[in-house]
Coordinates of N, CA and C in Angstrom, one line a residue:
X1 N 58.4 56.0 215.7 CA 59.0 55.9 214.3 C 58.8 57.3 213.7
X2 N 59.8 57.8 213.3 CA 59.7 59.4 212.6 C 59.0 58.8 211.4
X3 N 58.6 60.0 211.0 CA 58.0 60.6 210.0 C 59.0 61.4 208.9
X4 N 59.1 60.8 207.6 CA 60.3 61.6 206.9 C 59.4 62.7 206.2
X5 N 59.4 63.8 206.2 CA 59.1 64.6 205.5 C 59.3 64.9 203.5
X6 N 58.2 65.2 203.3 CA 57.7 64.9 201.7 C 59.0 66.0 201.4
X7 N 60.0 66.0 200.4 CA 61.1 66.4 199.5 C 60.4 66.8 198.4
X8 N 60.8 67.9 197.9 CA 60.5 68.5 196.6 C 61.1 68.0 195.2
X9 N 60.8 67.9 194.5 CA 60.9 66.4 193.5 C 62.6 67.4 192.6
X10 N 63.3 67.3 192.3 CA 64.0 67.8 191.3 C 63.7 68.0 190.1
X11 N 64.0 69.4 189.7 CA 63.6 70.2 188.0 C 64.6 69.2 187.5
X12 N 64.2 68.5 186.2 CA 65.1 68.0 185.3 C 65.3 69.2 184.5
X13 N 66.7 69.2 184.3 CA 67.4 70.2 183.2 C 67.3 70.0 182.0
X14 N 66.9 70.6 180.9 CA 66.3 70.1 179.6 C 67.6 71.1 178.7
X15 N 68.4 70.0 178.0 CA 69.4 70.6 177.3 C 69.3 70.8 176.1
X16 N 69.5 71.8 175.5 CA 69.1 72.2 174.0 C 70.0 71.8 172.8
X17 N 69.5 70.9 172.1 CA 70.6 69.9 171.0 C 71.4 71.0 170.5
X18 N 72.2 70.4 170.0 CA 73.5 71.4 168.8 C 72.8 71.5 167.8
X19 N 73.1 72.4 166.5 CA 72.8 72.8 165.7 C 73.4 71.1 165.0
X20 N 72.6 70.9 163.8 CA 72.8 69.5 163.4 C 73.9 70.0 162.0
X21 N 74.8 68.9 162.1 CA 76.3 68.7 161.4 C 74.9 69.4 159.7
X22 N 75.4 70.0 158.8 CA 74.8 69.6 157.6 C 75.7 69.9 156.5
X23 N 75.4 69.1 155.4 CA 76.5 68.6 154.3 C 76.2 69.8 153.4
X24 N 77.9 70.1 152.9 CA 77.6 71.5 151.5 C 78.3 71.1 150.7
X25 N 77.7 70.9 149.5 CA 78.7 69.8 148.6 C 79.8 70.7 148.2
X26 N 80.8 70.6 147.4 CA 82.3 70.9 147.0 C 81.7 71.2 145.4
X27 N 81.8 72.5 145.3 CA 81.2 73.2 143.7 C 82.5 72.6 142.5
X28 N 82.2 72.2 141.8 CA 83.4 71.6 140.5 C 83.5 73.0 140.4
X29 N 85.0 72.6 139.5 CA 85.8 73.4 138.8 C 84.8 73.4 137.4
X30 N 84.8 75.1 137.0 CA 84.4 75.7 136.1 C 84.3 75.0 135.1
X31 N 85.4 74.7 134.5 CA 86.2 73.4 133.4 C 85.4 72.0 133.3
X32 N 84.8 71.8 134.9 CA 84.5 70.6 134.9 C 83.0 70.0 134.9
X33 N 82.3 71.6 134.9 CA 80.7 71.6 134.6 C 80.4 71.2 133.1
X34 N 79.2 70.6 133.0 CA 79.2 69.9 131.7 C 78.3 71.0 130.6
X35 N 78.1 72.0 131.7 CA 76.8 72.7 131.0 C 77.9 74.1 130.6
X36 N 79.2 74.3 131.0 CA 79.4 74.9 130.9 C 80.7 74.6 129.3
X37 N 81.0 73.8 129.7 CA 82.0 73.0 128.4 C 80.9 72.6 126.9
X38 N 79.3 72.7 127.3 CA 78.7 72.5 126.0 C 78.8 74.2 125.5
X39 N 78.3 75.0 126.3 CA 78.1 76.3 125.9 C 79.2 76.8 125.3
X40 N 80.6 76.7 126.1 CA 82.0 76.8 125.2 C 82.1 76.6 124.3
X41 N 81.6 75.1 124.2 CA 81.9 74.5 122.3 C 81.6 75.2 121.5
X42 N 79.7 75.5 121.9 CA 79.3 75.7 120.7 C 79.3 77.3 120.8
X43 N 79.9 78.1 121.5 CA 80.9 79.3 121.3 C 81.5 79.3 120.1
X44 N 82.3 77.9 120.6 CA 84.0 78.0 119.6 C 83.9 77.7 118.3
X45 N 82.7 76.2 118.3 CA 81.7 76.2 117.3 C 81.6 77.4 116.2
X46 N 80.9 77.9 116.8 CA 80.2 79.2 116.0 C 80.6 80.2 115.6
X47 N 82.3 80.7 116.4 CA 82.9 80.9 116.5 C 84.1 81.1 114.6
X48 N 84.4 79.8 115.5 CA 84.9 79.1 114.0 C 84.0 79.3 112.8
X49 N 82.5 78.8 112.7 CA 81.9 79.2 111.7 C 81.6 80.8 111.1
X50 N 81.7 81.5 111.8 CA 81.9 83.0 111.4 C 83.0 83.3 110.9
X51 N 84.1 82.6 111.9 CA 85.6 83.5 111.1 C 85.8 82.4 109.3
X52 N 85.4 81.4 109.2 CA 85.1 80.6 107.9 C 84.5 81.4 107.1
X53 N 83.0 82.0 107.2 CA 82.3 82.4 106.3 C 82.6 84.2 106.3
X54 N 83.5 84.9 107.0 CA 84.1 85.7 106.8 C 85.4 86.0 105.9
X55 N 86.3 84.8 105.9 CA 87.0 84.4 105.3 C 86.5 84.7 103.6
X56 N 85.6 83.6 103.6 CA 85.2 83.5 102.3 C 84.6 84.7 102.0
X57 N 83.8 85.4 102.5 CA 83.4 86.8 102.4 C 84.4 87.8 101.5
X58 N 85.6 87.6 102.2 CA 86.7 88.3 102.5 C 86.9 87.8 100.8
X59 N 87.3 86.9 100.8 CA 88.3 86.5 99.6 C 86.8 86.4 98.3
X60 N 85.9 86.4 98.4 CA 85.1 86.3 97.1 C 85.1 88.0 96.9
X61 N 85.5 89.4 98.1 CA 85.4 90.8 97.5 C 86.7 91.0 97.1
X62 N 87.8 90.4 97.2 CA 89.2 90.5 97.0 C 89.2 89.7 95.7
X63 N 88.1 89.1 95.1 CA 88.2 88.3 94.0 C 87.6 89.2 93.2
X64 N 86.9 90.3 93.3 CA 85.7 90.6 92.6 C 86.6 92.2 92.6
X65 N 87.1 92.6 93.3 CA 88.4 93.7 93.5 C 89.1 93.4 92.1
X66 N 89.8 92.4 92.0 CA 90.7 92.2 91.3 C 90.4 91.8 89.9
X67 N 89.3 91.3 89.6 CA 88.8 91.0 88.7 C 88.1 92.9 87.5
X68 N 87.8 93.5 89.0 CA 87.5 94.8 88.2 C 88.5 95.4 88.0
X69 N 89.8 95.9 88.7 CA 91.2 96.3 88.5 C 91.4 95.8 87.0
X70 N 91.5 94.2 86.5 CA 91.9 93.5 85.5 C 91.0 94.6 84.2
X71 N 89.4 94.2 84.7 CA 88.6 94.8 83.3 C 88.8 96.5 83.2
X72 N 89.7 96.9 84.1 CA 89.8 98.4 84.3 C 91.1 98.7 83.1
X73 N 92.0 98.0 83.3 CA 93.5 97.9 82.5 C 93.4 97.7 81.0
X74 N 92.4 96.3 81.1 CA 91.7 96.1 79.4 C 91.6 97.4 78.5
X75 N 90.3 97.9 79.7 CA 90.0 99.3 79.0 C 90.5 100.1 78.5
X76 N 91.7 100.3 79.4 CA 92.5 101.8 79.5 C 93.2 101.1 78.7
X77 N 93.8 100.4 78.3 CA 95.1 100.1 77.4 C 94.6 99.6 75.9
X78 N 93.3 99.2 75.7 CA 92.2 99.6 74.3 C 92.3 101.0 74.6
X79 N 91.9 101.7 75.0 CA 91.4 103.0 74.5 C 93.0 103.6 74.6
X80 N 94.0 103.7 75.3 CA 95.1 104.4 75.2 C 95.7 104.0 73.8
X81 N 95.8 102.3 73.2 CA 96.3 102.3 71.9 C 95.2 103.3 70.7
X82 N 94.1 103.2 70.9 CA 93.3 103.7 70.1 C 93.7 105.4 69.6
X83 N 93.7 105.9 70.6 CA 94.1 107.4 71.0 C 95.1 107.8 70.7
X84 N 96.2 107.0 70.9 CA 97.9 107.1 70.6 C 97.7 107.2 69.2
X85 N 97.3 106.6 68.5 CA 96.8 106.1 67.1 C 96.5 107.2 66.6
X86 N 95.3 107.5 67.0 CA 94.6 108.5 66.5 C 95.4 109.8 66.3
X87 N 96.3 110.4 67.5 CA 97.0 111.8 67.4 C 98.6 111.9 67.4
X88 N 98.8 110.5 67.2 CA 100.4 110.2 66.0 C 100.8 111.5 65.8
X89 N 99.9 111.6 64.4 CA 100.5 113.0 63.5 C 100.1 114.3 64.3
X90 N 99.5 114.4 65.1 CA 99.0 115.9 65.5 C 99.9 116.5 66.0
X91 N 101.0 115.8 67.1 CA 102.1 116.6 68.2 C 102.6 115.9 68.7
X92 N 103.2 116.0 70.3 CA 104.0 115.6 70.8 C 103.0 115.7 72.5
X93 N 103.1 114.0 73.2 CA 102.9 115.0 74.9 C 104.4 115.6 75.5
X94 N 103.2 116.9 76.3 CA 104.2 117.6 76.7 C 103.8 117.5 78.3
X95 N 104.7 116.3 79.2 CA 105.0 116.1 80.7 C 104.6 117.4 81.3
X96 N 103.5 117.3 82.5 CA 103.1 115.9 82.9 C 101.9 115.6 82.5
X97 N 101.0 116.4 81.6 CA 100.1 115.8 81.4 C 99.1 116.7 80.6
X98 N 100.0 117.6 79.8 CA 99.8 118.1 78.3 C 99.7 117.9 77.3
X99 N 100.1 117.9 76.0 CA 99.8 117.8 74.6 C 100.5 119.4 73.4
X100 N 100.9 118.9 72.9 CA 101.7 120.0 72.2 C 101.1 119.9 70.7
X101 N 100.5 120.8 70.0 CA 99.6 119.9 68.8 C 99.7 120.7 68.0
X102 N 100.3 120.7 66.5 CA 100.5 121.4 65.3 C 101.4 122.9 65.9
X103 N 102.5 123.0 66.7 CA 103.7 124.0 67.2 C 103.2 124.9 66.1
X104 N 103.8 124.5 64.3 CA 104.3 124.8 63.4 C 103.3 126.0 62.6
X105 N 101.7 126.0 63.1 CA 100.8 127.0 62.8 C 101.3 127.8 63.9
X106 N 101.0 127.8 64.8 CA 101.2 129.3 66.0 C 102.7 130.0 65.8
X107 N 103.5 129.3 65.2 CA 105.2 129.6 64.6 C 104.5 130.5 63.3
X108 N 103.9 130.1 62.4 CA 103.8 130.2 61.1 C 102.5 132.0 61.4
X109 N 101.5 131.9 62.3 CA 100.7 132.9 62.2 C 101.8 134.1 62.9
X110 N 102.9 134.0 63.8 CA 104.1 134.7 64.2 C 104.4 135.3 63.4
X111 N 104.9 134.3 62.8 CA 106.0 134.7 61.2 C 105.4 135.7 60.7
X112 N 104.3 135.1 59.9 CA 103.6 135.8 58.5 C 103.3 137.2 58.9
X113 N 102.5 137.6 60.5 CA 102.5 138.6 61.1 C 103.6 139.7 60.7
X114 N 105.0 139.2 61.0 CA 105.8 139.7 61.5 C 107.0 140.0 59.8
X115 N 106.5 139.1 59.3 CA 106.9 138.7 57.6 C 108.4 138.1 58.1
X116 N 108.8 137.6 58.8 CA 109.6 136.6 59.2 C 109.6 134.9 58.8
X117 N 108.3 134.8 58.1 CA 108.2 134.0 57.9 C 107.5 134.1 56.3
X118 N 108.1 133.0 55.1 CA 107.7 132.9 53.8 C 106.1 132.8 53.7
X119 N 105.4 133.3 53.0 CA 104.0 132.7 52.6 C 104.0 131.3 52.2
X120 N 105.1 131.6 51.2 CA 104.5 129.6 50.7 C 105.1 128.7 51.8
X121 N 106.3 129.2 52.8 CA 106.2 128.2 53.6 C 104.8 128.0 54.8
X122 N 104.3 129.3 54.9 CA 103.1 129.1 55.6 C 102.3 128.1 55.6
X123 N 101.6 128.4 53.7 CA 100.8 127.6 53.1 C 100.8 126.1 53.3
X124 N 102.2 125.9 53.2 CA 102.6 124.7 53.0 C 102.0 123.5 54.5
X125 N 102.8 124.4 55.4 CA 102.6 124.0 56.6 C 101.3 123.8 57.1
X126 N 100.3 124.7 56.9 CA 99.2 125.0 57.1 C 98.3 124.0 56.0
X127 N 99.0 123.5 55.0 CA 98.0 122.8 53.9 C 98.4 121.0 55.0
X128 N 99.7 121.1 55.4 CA 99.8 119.7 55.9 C 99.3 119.6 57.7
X129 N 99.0 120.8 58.2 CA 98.4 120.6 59.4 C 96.8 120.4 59.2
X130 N 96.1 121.0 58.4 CA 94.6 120.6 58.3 C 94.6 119.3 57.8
X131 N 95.4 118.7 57.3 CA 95.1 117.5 56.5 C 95.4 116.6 57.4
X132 N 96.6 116.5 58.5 CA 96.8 115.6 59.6 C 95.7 116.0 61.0
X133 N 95.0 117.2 61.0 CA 94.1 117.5 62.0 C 92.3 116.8 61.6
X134 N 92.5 116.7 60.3 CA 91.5 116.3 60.0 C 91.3 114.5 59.8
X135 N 92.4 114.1 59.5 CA 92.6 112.7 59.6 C 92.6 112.3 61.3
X136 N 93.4 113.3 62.2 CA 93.1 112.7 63.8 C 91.4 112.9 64.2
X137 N 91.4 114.3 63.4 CA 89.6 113.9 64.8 C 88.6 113.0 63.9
X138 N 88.9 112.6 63.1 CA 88.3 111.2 62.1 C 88.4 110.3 62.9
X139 N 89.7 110.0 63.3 CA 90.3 108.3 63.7 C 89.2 109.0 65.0
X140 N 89.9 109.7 65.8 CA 89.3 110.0 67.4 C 87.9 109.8 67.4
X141 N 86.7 110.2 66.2 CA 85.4 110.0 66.3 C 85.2 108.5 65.7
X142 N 85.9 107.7 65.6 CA 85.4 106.5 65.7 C 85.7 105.4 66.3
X143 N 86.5 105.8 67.5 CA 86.9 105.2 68.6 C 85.2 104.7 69.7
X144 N 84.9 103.6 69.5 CA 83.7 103.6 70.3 C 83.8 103.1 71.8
X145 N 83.9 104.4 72.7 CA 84.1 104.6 74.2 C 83.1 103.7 75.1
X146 N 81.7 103.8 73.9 CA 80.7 103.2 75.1 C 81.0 101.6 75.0
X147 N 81.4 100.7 73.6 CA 81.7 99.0 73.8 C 82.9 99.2 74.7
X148 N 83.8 100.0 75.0 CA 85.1 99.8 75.6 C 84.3 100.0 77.2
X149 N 83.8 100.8 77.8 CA 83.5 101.1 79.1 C 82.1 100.4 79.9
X150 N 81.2 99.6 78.5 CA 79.6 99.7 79.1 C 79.7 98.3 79.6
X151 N 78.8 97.9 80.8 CA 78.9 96.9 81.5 C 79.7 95.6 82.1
X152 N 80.8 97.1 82.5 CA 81.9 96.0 83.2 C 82.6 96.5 84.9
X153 N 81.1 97.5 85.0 CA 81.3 98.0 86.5 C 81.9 98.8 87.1
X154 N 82.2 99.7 85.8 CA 83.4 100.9 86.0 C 82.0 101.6 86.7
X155 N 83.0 102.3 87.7 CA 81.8 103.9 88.3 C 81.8 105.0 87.3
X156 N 81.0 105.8 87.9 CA 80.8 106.8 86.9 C 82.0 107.9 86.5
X157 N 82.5 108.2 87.5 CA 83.9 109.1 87.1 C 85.3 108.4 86.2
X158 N 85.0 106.9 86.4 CA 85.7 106.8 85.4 C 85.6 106.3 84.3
X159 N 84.3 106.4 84.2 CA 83.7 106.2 83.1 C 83.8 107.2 82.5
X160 N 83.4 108.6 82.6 CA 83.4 110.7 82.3 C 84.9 110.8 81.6
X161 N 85.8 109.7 82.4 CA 87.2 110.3 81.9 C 87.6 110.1 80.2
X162 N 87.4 109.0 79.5 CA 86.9 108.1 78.7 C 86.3 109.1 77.7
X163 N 85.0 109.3 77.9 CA 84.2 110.4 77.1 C 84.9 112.2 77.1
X164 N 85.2 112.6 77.8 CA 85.9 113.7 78.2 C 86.7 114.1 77.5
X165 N 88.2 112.5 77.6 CA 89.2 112.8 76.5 C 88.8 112.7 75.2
X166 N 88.1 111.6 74.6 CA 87.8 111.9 73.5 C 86.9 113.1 72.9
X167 N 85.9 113.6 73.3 CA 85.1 114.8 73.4 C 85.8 115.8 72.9
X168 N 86.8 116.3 74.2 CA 87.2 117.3 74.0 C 88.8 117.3 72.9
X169 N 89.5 116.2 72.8 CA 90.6 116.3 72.3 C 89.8 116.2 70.4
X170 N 89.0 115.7 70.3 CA 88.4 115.6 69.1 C 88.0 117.5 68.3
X171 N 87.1 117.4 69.5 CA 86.8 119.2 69.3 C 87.8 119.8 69.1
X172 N 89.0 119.8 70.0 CA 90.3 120.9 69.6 C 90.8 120.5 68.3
X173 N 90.8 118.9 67.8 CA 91.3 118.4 66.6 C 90.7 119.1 65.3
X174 N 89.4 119.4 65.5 CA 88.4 120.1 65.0 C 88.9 121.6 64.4
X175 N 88.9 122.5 65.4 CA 89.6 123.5 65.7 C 90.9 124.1 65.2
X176 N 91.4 123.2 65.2 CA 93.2 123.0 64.8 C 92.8 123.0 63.1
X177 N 92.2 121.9 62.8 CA 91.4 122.3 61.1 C 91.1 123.7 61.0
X178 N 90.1 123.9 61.5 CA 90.0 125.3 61.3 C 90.7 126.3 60.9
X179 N 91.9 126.6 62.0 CA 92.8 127.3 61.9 C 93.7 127.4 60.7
X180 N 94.2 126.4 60.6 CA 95.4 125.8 59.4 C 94.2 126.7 58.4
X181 N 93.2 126.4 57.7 CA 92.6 126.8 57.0 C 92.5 127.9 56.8
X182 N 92.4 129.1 57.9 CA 92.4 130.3 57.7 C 93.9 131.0 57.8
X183 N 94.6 129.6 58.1 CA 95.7 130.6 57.6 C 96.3 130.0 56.4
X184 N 96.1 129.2 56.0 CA 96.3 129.0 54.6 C 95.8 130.3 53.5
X185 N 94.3 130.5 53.6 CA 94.1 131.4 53.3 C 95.0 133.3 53.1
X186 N 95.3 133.1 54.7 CA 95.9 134.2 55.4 C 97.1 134.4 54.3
X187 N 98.0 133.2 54.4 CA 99.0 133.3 53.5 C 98.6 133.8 51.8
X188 N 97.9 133.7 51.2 CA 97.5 133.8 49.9 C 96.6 135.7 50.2
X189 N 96.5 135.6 51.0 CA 95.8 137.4 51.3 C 97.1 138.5 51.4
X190 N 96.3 139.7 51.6 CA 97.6 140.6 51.7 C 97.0 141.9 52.6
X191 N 97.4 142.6 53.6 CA 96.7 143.7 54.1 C 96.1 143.7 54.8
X192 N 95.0 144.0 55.2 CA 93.8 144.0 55.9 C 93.2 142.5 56.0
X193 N 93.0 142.2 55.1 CA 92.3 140.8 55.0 C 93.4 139.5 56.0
X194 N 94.7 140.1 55.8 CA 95.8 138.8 55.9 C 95.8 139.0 57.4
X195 N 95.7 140.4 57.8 CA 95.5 140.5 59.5 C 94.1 140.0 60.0
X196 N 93.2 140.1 59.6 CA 91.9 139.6 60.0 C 92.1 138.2 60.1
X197 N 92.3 137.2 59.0 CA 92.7 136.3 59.1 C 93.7 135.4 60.1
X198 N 94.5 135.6 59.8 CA 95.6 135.7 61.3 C 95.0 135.9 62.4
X199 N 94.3 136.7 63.2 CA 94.2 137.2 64.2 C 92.8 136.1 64.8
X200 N 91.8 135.9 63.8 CA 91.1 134.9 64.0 C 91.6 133.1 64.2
X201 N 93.0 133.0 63.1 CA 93.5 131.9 63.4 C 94.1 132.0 64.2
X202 N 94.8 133.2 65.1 CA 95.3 132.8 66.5 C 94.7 132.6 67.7
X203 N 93.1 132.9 67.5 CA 92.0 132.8 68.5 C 91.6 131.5 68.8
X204 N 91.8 131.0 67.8 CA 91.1 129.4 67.3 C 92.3 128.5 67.8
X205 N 93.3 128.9 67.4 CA 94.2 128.6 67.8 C 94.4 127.9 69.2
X206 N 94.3 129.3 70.3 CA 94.3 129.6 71.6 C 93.1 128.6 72.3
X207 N 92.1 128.6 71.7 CA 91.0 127.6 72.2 C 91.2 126.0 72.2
X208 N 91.7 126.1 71.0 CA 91.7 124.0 70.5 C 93.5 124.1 71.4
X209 N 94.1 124.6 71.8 CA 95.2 124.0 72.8 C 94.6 123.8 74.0
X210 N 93.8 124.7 74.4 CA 92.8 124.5 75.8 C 92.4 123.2 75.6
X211 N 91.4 123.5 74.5 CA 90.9 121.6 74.4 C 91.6 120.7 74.4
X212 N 92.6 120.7 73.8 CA 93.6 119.4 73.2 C 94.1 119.1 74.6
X213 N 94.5 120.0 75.8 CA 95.3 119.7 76.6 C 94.7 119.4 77.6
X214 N 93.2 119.8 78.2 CA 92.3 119.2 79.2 C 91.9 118.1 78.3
X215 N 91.7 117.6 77.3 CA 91.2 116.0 77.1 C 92.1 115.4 77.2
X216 N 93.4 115.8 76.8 CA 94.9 114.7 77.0 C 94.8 114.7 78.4
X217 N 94.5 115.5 79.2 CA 94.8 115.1 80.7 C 93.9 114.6 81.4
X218 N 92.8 114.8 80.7 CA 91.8 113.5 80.9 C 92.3 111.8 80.5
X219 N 92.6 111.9 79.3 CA 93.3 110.6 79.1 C 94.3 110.0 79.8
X220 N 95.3 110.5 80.6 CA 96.4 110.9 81.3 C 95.3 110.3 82.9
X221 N 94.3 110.3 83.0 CA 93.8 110.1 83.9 C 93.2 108.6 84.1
X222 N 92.4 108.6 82.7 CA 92.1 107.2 82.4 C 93.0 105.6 83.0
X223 N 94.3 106.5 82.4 CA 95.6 105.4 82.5 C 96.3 105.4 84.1
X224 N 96.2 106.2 84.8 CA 96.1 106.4 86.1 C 95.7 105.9 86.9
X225 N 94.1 106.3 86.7 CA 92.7 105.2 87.2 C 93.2 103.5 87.4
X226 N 93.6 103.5 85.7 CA 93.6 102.2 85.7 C 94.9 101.6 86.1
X227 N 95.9 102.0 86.5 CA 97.3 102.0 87.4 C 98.3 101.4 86.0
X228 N 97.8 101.8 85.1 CA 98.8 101.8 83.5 C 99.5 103.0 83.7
X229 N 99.5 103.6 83.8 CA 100.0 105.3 83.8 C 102.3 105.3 83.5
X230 N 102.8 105.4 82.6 CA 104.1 105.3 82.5 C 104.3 107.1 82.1
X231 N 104.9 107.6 83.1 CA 105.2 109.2 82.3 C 106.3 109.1 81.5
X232 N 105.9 109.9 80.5 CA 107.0 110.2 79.5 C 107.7 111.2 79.7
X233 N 109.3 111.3 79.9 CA 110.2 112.2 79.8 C 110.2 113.1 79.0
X234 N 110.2 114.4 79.1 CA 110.1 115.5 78.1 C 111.9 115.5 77.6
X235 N 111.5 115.8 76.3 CA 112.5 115.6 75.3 C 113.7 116.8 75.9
X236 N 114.9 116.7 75.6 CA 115.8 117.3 75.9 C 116.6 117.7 74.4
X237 N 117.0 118.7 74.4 CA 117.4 119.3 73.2 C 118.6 118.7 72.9
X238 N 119.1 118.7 71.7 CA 120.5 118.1 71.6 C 121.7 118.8 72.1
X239 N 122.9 118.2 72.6 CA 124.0 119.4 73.3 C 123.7 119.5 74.7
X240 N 122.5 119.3 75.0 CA 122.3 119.6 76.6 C 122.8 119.2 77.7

């Protein structure tokens, strides 16, 4: 009987698994995350609450705008009747933002100079320009600028305008007295004395139109500020 001879056992083959299947979830739509639609809201939320309380922001300075425009107009249109009032009799404005005040002295110290012109018409003229210069810067000094302008939130420059025109148109009003005076005199003198006189009331003269015409265009400014402002047409001669 043979003998079978011992066989070598077989290597089992050892196979290496697959990588295992593994699950990736499917990410929602942007829109459809819940953490993301709170944070939106209360974006839109807050959002909304800003442009609301900007709003009102908005319209309580557009309230407070308009309400000082209003007390700015009050002002200017008290103090422009007051002022109109006051320099009636003194002249005429002369466009765009002049004053023409007692012509009929600086005509009259010409004349009498030149003897072109009568003494007693001088006098005359000169007796009725101190008397209307002295009645304007009267009325002008009792115009009270500070109840018209004090605590109603005007700034300071336009507040200056206010005091400025009165100030100075008062001073030239002043001035303009003066003058009439020495030439009243002027007219009743003769010689030496009647040119001294003259020559001093053309000085005086020359100064109170400086004044009269920088405080009228201060005034002229007032009503501007305040968006009152209507220019007046300079007169045109007749025939023209």
């Amino acid at each position: 009987m043979a003998i079978k001879g011992k066989s070598k056992p077989r290597s089992r083959r050892v196979v290496t698994p697959g990588p295992r299947p593994s699950y990736t979830p499917v990410k929602k739509p942007l829109l459809a995350r819940r953490g993301f639609r709170i944070g939106l809201l209360a974006f839109v939320v807050a959002a909304s609450i800003g442009g609301i309380l900007y709003g009102l922001a908005r319209e309580r300075t557009q309230d407070r705008e308009r309400a000082l425009a209003e007390r700015e107009r009050t002002a200017a249109i008290t103090f422009q009747g007051k002022v109109q009032g006051a320099i009636a009799s003194a002249g005429q404005p002369a466009p765009p933002d002049g004053f023409t005040a007692f012509p009929a002295l600086t005509t009259d110290v010409d004349g009498l100079q030149k003897g072109t012109v009568k003494p007693q018409t001088v006098r005359t003229d000169a007796n009725a320009a101190r008397k209307a210069a002295k009645g304007a810067w009267q009325a002008m000094d009792v115009i009270d600028v500070l109840s018209i302008t004090s605590n109603k939130g005007f700034d300071a420059a336009f507040v200056n305008y206010f005091f400025n025109a009165k100030e100075k148109m008062q001073d030239g009003l002043k001035l303009y007295e003066h003058a009439a005076l020495l030439l009243e005199r002027a007219a009743a003198a003769t010689g030496d004395e009647r040119t001294e006189l003259l020559e001093s009331a053309g000085g005086i003269l020359d100064v109170a139109a400086d004044l009269m015409n920088g405080g009228y265009s201060d005034f002229i400014q007032v009503q501007q500020e305040a968006g009152i402002f209507q220019p007046s047409l300079p007169s045109v001669p007749a025939g023209s």
